[in-house]
Every structure is written in C-alpha cells, then in structure tokens.
Amino acid sequence: MSHHIIKADEIHFTYPDGFHALRGISFLITHGESVAIVGANGAGKSTLLLHLNGLLLPTQGGLRVGDYPVTKETAHHIKRSVGMVFQNPDDQLFMPTVYDDVAFGPLNLGFPPEEINGRVQQTLETVGAAHLVNRPTHRLSGGEKRRVAIATVLSMTPDILILDEPTSDLDPGARRRLIELLGTFHHTKIIATHDLDMVLDLCERTIIINEGSILADGRSAEILRDEALLKKSSLEKPLRLQGCPVCGKKKKTRR
Amino acid sequence: MDLLSYRQTPVHRFDPRAKLIATLIFLFCVVSFHKYQLSNLFPYFIFPVYLVSAGDIPAGYIMKKIIVVSPFALMVAVFNPIFDTAVVSHVGHLGVTGGWISFFSIMTRFALTVGTALALIACTGFYGICNALGRLGMPRVFVVQLLFLYRYLFVLVEEAARMLRARDLRSFENRGRGLRVYGPLMGTLLLRSIDRAQKIHRAMVCRGFDGTIRITGTHSFGMREYVFLALWTVMFICFRLWNVSVLAGDFFVRLFS
Ligand SMILES: Nc1ncnc2c1ncn2[C@@H]1O[C@H](COP(=O)(O)OP(=O)(O)OP(=O)(O)O)[C@@H](O)[C@H]1O
Ligand SMILES: [Mg+2]
C-alpha cells in the first residue's frame, strides 16, 4: 500500500461568516511520512486538518488523499482511511460509555461483532486506559478523555493518522507514552501541535503555518533551529535545543 | 440515566422490542380510559413497579424525575375541579365532584405513563429503544431524528450548566445575574449548542456513521420474549375490561363479612 499520499494544491478556505482562514496552501505528504504542523493560535492548523478527511471542503484549490480527490462523493472512502483526533476531546466522545465510544467506529466499519470486544480492549490497553472501559465518557478527567479519544480512532486502524494537539492535557508520563505509541505507528502521521519537543521526537518534517499560508516547510531539525523564523510565528526553540539555563548561569558567575 | 441501562438483570436482558411493545400496549390501555375512571387505573402500577424492582433501578430517582415534569400535568389538570363542580359521588358526608375525580385521574395517568417510559429507558437504554423502533419497521429517518434529539438534549443541558457556572464565577453581589444578562446568555447558548451539535455530528460521520445505529450485544426474540409479552398483554387487557380494584375490594368485603 504505497498510495497513502496527501496532496494539497493551492487550497483556500473561507468560513461561512466570511473569515478567510486558509490562503493558498500547497504540500505533498508521501506514504509513511510524519509531519508536524505548527503555528500561532488561530493560524489555521485545525482548519487545515479538517480538510484532510473531507469534513471541510476547500472553497478553492484541490486536495487529493490517496487515490481520491476530496469531494462530497468520495468523503466516505476518505474517512475510512483517515483517522482524525480532534483538538477538543469533548467533540470526539459522544456515546454513553467508553466501551461504546471505542466500539462505535469498528461497528460502523462492519468489523465482525465477535472481534469488537477484543479490539476495544486492545486499543484501550495501548493508550493506557483499559481500566476506564465501563466509565461514562463525560465524567473522565481531561487527560483520560484525551486517551480515550485517541483510542476511538486507533480502534479503526486508519492508514493515515491526524492528531490535533494530542499532548495538551496529558501528564508528562502519559505524554511520553503517547509519543512512544505514535512512534510505533508506521503509517502517515500529521500532527498539529505547539509541543515542539514532541516534534523533534516524532516528525522528520515540519510545516509552519502563519495566518493561513505556509511560512516554511522542511526538515524539523533545521526549521526548529531557525530562531528568527520561529519568532515570526509566535513559537520558541524547543527546550532541548536551548542551552541549559542552570549551567549557563554558573559559567557567567565564575567569570 | 443511560448508565442504569448497563446493569445486567433479567429485565435488561429482554429483547428491547418485547419491552417496547409491552410498554406501547400499556400506554394505549392507560390513555384509553374515560376521564372519570380512577380506580381502574391503580392495577396498572404493577408494570412500572415490576420494571423498577426487577430491573434494580433506584425508585427514588424515577420519582424525582416524575416530580420535575409534573407541573405540566398539573397545569392541564388543575382547571377540572374549578369548572366541573357536579357532585358525582359521596364519601361519608363529603360530596366528591367530577372535577376532582378527573383531576386525580389525569395525575395518575401522568404518573403511570411518564414513570413507565422512564423505567423503560432505564432498563433498555435510549439507543436500545431506537434500535428496537428501527427493527420494528419505523422509518430510519425518524429513528435517527429521535436519536439525535436525545443526544443534543444533553449537549444543550451540559452547555447551559457550563455557561451558568462561568457566569456565576464572574458575577458579584447580584451584579451580572439579572434578566438583562439572560437574553444574550440564551442567544449564545443556542448558537453554542448548534455548534457543538455540528461537531458531534462531525465526529460521528468521521467514524463511519451512516444513519444506522449499531449496538454490541445482539438480542434475539426468543421464547422468553414471547412469554413476557403475552403475559403482560393479557394482564393489561384484563385490567382494561374489568375493574380489578373494585373486584378485589368486593372480594375482601365478602371474605370478611
Ligand atoms: N467555525 C468558524 N467560523 C468562523 N471562523 C472560524 C471558525 N473556526 C475557526 N475560525 C477562525 O479561523 C482561524 C483559524 O482557526 P483554527 O482553529 O484553524 O486555528 P488553530 O491554528 O488551530 O489555532 P489553535 O492553535 O488555537 O488551535 C481563527 O482565526 C478562527 O477565528
Ligand atoms: Mg487548533
């Protein structure tokens, strides 16, 4: 399966209220790539991601996912191969219990009923939420909701995984586990985030979006070192690439 | 409410269709009584009481819900005693007017229907009921409508609770609590609910929702279901044809005299 590509060609998108959120975005993401989409608040990251599985259709320009151009007619094919985790887990969880929510996707995709149980258990274990299986979704903590939201998508075994700010709300341990989990996922990944340290861990490639257009697109290692570029889009160098504040001070006082 | 439907009791395990049909027959019988018939209604309490006790549902919870919605029924019933003052029977020296009888008849019927409907949801789950409606041949459009209505009702309530909490945290000494704030608040609530509803729909579509509700745990309409349905149907019809309270009263009177 070498056709899990995503190709955007001068996409424009205007919200119904007239807000011009995307202003000409083009890129090609090939199979197996792991791409970070970063940018300031309101830059248009979430809006762009909603296009990638056909939830929003570009007002201008074209988008292809895999073998299909994204249109109303092909949207259901695309949803099958593209798994999307929303920025707000409350938008993602809608069934009364965690079990039902994780089972919802597989049931709709027509997996055999006798497999559903095992699949739900297994995905919940991968995200470390197996103990939540019978809890009502609206009574979970923020981080627990996040894990379950990721499980609801993983249970459908998508070819392309799209995550909108997956590490916000997670405690450091859960964040580390999620990064490791995503590292084992060898399909195409697209992650919108402000967590640039995670980008260093997971994504070879970074796209910076600023006010609806692409400011930079290239290897993460290079882009994340370019302070002028980062500053322009309200970002900071990842902590790991900054000098150690403690040792730095010591040197100064000695001199 | 839906959480109650995840318990495992014999009532929960019945096929939702059997419970639904039994409830529909029940409702039909209860509603079809004449407005002066009060004593005929009492035997029907056995059905909700059965659902609640066999389904291990907290009765107080159902009661509370009935009381919350009872003002609507009161509004309908309250005018009967005022306008209908013809005396139809006597208890001791007191004349009982037709108005009061029909008032209590309406309230009893209200408690019966709402209580049973709630008990049914509690031991079947709303998704189960919708599923049953679909399998009984109700057009899919209506089933999905119903499902979304229910789902968005919660969205609306949650959203309202969140907004009220945010407002309370930022309003002091009764400033910011008046009616003037309520107007914009209601407007925002509506817009926010529509927005949330859209997002939820989006999430459902994203995971392959195509208008059919699929539920794990397959029920089948077996012997147990037929027996359940037949027993209750016969009972409801008997209650409808004969006034069992009066018969029982007569029986005891004869027994002791
Ligand atoms: N439903 C909507 N209607 C109109 N405008 C919208 C809507 N949703 C978002 N916008 C606008 O589109 C712009 C981009 O929003 P988007 O949610 O894509 O930002 P983002 O990059 O994901 O930001 P964040 O980092 O805060 O998540 C914002 O300026 C926002 O105000
Ligand atoms: Mg966003």
Coordinates of C-alpha atoms in Angstrom, one line a residue, chain B residues 42-223:
Chain B
F42 CA -54.5 1.5 40.0
P43 CA -53.8 -2.1 39.0
Y44 CA -51.6 -0.7 36.2
F45 CA -49.0 0.4 38.6
I46 CA -47.8 -3.2 38.7
F47 CA -46.0 -2.7 35.4
P48 CA -43.7 0.2 36.3
V49 CA -43.2 -1.3 39.8
Y50 CA -42.1 -4.6 38.1
L51 CA -39.7 -2.8 35.8
V52 CA -38.2 -0.8 38.6
S53 CA -37.8 -3.6 41.1
A54 CA -36.8 -6.4 38.7
G55 CA -34.5 -4.0 36.8
D56 CA -32.9 -2.9 40.1
I57 CA -33.5 0.8 39.3
P58 CA -33.4 3.3 42.1
A59 CA -37.1 4.2 42.5
G60 CA -36.4 7.5 44.2
Y61 CA -34.5 8.6 41.1
I62 CA -37.5 7.9 38.8
M63 CA -39.9 9.6 41.4
K64 CA -37.7 12.7 41.3
K65 CA -37.9 12.9 37.5
I66 CA -41.6 12.5 37.6
I67 CA -42.0 15.3 40.1
V68 CA -39.7 17.6 38.0
V69 CA -42.0 17.3 35.0
S70 CA -45.3 17.1 36.9
P71 CA -46.0 20.9 36.7
F72 CA -47.0 20.4 33.1
A73 CA -49.6 17.8 34.0
L74 CA -50.8 20.0 36.9
M75 CA -51.4 22.8 34.5
V76 CA -53.7 20.7 32.4
A77 CA -55.5 19.1 35.3
V78 CA -55.9 22.0 37.7
F79 CA -58.9 23.5 35.9
N80 CA -61.0 20.4 36.2
P81 CA -62.0 20.9 39.9
I82 CA -62.8 24.5 39.2
F83 CA -65.0 24.1 36.2
D84 CA -66.5 20.7 36.8
T85 CA -68.4 21.0 40.1
A86 CA -71.1 18.4 39.6
V87 CA -71.2 16.1 42.6
V88 CA -70.9 12.5 41.3
S89 CA -70.4 10.5 44.5
H90 CA -70.2 10.8 48.2
V91 CA -67.5 9.8 50.7
G92 CA -69.2 10.0 54.0
H93 CA -70.8 13.4 54.2
L94 CA -68.5 15.0 51.7
G95 CA -69.6 15.3 48.1
V96 CA -66.9 14.4 45.5
T97 CA -67.2 16.5 42.3
G98 CA -66.4 15.1 38.9
G99 CA -63.7 17.7 38.6
W100 CA -61.7 16.3 41.4
I101 CA -62.0 12.8 40.1
S102 CA -60.8 13.8 36.7
F103 CA -58.0 15.8 38.3
F104 CA -56.7 12.7 40.1
S105 CA -57.4 10.6 37.0
I106 CA -55.2 12.8 34.9
M107 CA -52.4 12.9 37.5
T108 CA -52.5 9.2 38.0
R109 CA -52.3 8.6 34.2
F110 CA -49.5 11.1 34.0
A111 CA -47.5 9.3 36.7
L112 CA -48.2 5.9 35.1
T113 CA -47.1 6.9 31.6
V114 CA -44.1 9.0 32.5
G115 CA -42.9 6.6 35.1
T116 CA -43.2 3.6 32.8
A117 CA -41.4 5.5 30.0
L118 CA -38.6 6.4 32.3
A119 CA -38.3 2.9 33.7
L120 CA -38.2 1.5 30.1
I121 CA -35.4 3.9 29.2
A122 CA -33.5 3.0 32.4
C123 CA -33.7 -0.7 31.7
T124 CA -33.2 -0.6 28.0
G125 CA -31.1 2.5 27.1
F126 CA -32.2 5.0 24.6
Y127 CA -30.0 3.5 21.9
G128 CA -31.6 0.2 22.6
I129 CA -35.1 1.7 22.2
C130 CA -34.2 3.4 19.0
N131 CA -32.7 0.2 17.7
A132 CA -35.9 -1.6 18.6
L133 CA -38.0 1.0 16.8
G134 CA -35.9 0.6 13.7
R135 CA -36.1 -3.2 13.8
L136 CA -39.9 -2.9 14.2
G137 CA -40.1 -1.1 10.9
M138 CA -40.1 2.6 11.9
P139 CA -38.6 4.6 9.0
R140 CA -34.9 5.2 9.6
V141 CA -35.2 8.9 9.2
F142 CA -37.4 9.1 12.3
V143 CA -35.2 6.8 14.3
V144 CA -32.2 8.9 13.6
Q145 CA -34.1 12.1 14.4
L146 CA -35.1 10.7 17.7
L147 CA -31.6 9.6 18.5
F148 CA -30.1 13.0 17.7
L149 CA -32.9 14.8 19.6
Y150 CA -31.9 12.8 22.7
R151 CA -28.2 13.2 22.2
Y152 CA -28.4 17.0 21.6
L153 CA -30.7 17.5 24.6
F154 CA -27.8 16.5 26.8
V155 CA -25.5 18.8 24.8
L156 CA -27.9 21.7 25.5
V157 CA -28.1 20.9 29.2
E158 CA -24.3 20.5 29.6
E159 CA -23.7 23.7 27.7
A160 CA -26.1 25.6 29.8
A161 CA -24.6 24.3 33.0
R162 CA -21.1 25.3 31.9
M163 CA -22.2 28.8 30.9
L164 CA -24.1 29.4 34.2
R165 CA -21.1 28.2 36.2
A166 CA -18.8 30.6 34.2
R167 CA -21.2 33.4 34.8
D168 CA -21.5 32.8 38.5
L169 CA -17.8 32.8 39.0
R170 CA -17.6 36.3 37.5
S171 CA -20.7 38.0 38.8
F172 CA -20.6 39.5 42.3
E173 CA -23.2 40.8 44.7
N174 CA -26.0 40.1 42.3
R175 CA -24.5 42.2 39.6
G176 CA -24.4 40.3 36.4
R177 CA -27.3 38.0 37.4
G178 CA -30.3 40.0 36.3
L179 CA -32.7 39.3 33.5
R180 CA -30.6 41.6 31.2
V181 CA -27.8 39.1 31.2
Y182 CA -30.2 36.2 30.5
G183 CA -31.2 37.5 27.0
P184 CA -27.7 37.3 25.5
L185 CA -26.9 34.2 27.5
M186 CA -29.9 32.3 25.9
G187 CA -28.8 33.5 22.5
T188 CA -25.3 32.4 23.0
L189 CA -26.5 29.1 24.4
L190 CA -28.5 28.4 21.3
L191 CA -25.6 29.2 19.0
R192 CA -23.1 27.2 21.0
S193 CA -25.4 24.2 21.1
I194 CA -25.8 24.3 17.4
D195 CA -22.0 24.5 17.0
R196 CA -21.5 21.6 19.4
A197 CA -24.2 19.6 17.7
Q198 CA -22.4 20.1 14.4
K199 CA -19.1 19.0 15.9
I200 CA -20.6 15.9 17.4
H201 CA -22.2 15.0 14.1
R202 CA -18.8 15.6 12.5
A203 CA -17.2 13.2 14.9
M204 CA -19.8 10.6 14.2
V205 CA -19.5 10.9 10.5
C206 CA -15.7 10.6 10.9
R207 CA -16.1 7.3 12.4
G208 CA -18.3 5.8 9.7
F209 CA -21.8 6.8 11.0
D210 CA -24.2 6.5 8.0
G211 CA -27.6 6.7 9.7
T212 CA -27.8 3.3 11.2
I213 CA -27.2 2.6 14.8
R214 CA -25.2 -0.5 15.6
I215 CA -25.0 -1.8 19.0
T216 CA -23.0 -4.5 20.5
G217 CA -24.7 -7.4 22.2
T218 CA -27.3 -8.9 19.9
H219 CA -30.7 -9.6 21.3
S220 CA -33.0 -12.2 19.8
F221 CA -36.7 -12.5 20.1
G222 CA -36.9 -15.9 21.7
M223 CA -39.3 -17.9 23.9

